């Protein structure tokens, strides 16, 4: 069975990007592919872009869509096996996932990192529970450690705007008042490793990404040095992996500015805090690609759903 | 006007079960029956199975669906007539139901028992309010005292798995940390009374179901005795009716085990608390029919909606 | 680009009312007008009538609909420009609106008055943010100072029930335990100014509507005097504009009664508190038009959506 849990579920990235270019030009080209099939989107966390773009993509493929906010509308889930369920959890992931499998043909799941227990987060118990027990092709709508739909949209955006044969792409950490997951940078780094780009990662000491997620890499601790000659600058906050889930640094000098950006293109997955992560002049300036990225979320979701539909 | 409020709205159970067998084989057989009609599903309580299976069923019949979580998305309702509405309630059921009647052709309502006032629960004021004031055929998505969609799915499941001409069916109470409504056992007992089965009900003393709901019956207080020779064991917790809404017993010896179950088939409406209501070995074993029951929820909802559509 | 933000977006009211009459008789007459287009409905506040009637209207026009409760399902928004977003707000209206613009063809927004800061409310920052930044035709689903869909439904209802050439219409303030916005009376007064009616506005002293919204008018402080010879009585509570957002009066003698109403028709936008705003005898009596008004919400939404679709 085909899933879209991780960037590695894209076996031929070149083929996907080419197909994405076609869909950008003709979004309704595959309008009947999902006819008579139902996609169930389950949100364990808030969502704007993913919620709307995935619905839009599904309907462009002729799919029926059912959306459910699992936390507020369903039951508290248990994930551990063998436990005595006499606490808050009213249903086990085994039953919940299997039941969804009775009513849908495809299932999408959003479940963020809890950011308290790195092993629990790495286990991806919500997403993996649906993979194991639903019997359905599963679409990752952002999980604890990966956001492959975003990374695919980012790859599509880079391809559309790339001038150099092998552009320099800088992933630049940014300050943020709250602890955010590492899913987006994890997926972005993995995706860039498959693209014809030179990737440089810059962040304060202590903000190293999990090597088990992104492989070993040499961070550049001086942002200025990293940004030199950049073609694309991808700005993103994440919380510390070493001091798991902590906000270890809020140094405002890491904020992206128009001056630092220079002639590079600016990317961010959104939502973004203005004048904390990046200054207004960048977002409102001509080098921002954030709306291209947002638009490509629909294309990415179409590609992922088309991949899942091959299983049916 | 035809409603599906209660098992008694099924006038010919045999015909329904036969039609259900057909729909199981060909779920899209009546794809145009509801074309151009809209079903509005109103949830006053959480729901997973009912929410998804009823949407699925509706679309299989060509119906448009609007889903609304009444509590969080609408207004607090008043149910009493003649009251001065200067408290929390912003709208009376008379207006709310009549308004829904302007925008939909069919309405489904989920409104659980409050479990504090037995008379208020027995009055089914939410469900009955929609029956009286919406002007629409009403579908019960589980009310204070009845869950006929579940009972119909259970009947379909029993029919599919029955070997004996007149199987022995045991309804066996189970412990649970929280106070749960009696809607499911009420409907199950009433449904079994119309099936060619021998029904035995076993629960601790004090857990007698409301005779006004299920008629007089002779409970067996010894679970072991009740289970002897069972073909199907339907396990379910409910709170005390006598001490209304109380958790009067949490005796873990009432939990269903593989040993107790023996060669009988296991049934439960879900959600279920593992190793409190039933041990893992049963749910994960070959005698569990819980996913068959869940799958039959779609068939049951299709049958009920087809019944309602006869009014239009 | 065409919007439906305000009654003034209706350039030819007569044409709209005539088209509304046609749609009342044949709701599916324009079933293909919105085909292949998507309407996104964003609720920053609760909604029953608007939520259901706008969905219904959209589908009658062949539109796809995505519904989102922005507060609970999305991110807290920032509206000020140039601010440093290190507080609760995770996303700026500039990005949020522009992103929605990537996934939908039309957007509807409900965002009530906060009733603490009159200037912030008058600025209509949510609605106006979507107008400025989404790039889409925008539908007002009730904003801080206007509810044009309700006013249009009210105009349709008046037209259907008018006997006199120039009927006397009385807008009569009513008591209410909570502070309610002025959006409905603002829009009603503006709409009546365009209809062939004699409008009389009656309320306690201190409840004058904002002249910047409704223009200068001469209130009648004696309800009895105002009601004399009325053909239609539109009852509605609103909080004080002078003492902004305060409940300055709860005098129960302002409640509408069957005796006061006499032979006039009764109108209210709903939800309504029985025996606080209006007595049961009126709502349950033959002169109530509240369900006609509710039914006309679908027609009004169809007209507004058809207007927006002209931009596409």
Coordinates of N, CA, C and O in Angstrom, one line a residue, chain A residues 100 184 205 224 229-230 251 282 287 292 304:
Chain A
X100 N -12.1 4.4 11.1 CA -12.0 5.3 10.0 C -11.8 4.6 8.7 O -12.4 5.0 7.7
X184 N 9.1 20.9 10.0 CA 9.3 21.6 8.8 C 10.8 21.6 8.4 O 11.2 21.3 7.3
X205 N 24.2 28.0 18.3 CA 24.7 26.7 18.9 C 23.6 26.2 19.8 O 23.0 26.9 20.5
X224 N 25.6 35.7 9.1 CA 26.1 36.5 8.1 C 27.0 35.7 7.1 O 26.8 35.8 5.9
X229 N 26.1 35.2 -0.6 CA 25.9 34.6 -1.9 C 24.7 33.7 -2.0 O 24.6 32.9 -3.0
X230 N 23.8 33.8 -1.1 CA 22.6 33.0 -1.1 C 21.7 33.3 -2.3 O 21.5 34.5 -2.6
X251 N 17.4 35.5 20.7 CA 18.3 36.6 20.2 C 17.7 37.2 19.0 O 17.7 36.6 17.9
X282 N 10.7 42.5 4.2 CA 10.9 41.3 3.4 C 9.6 40.7 2.9 O 9.5 40.4 1.7
X287 N 11.0 40.1 -3.1 CA 11.7 38.8 -3.1 C 11.0 37.7 -2.3 O 11.5 36.6 -2.2
X292 N 3.8 32.0 -3.3 CA 4.0 30.9 -4.3 C 4.1 29.6 -3.5 O 3.5 28.6 -4.0
X304 N 0.4 14.2 -3.9 CA 0.4 13.2 -2.9 C -0.8 12.3 -3.0 O -0.8 11.1 -2.8

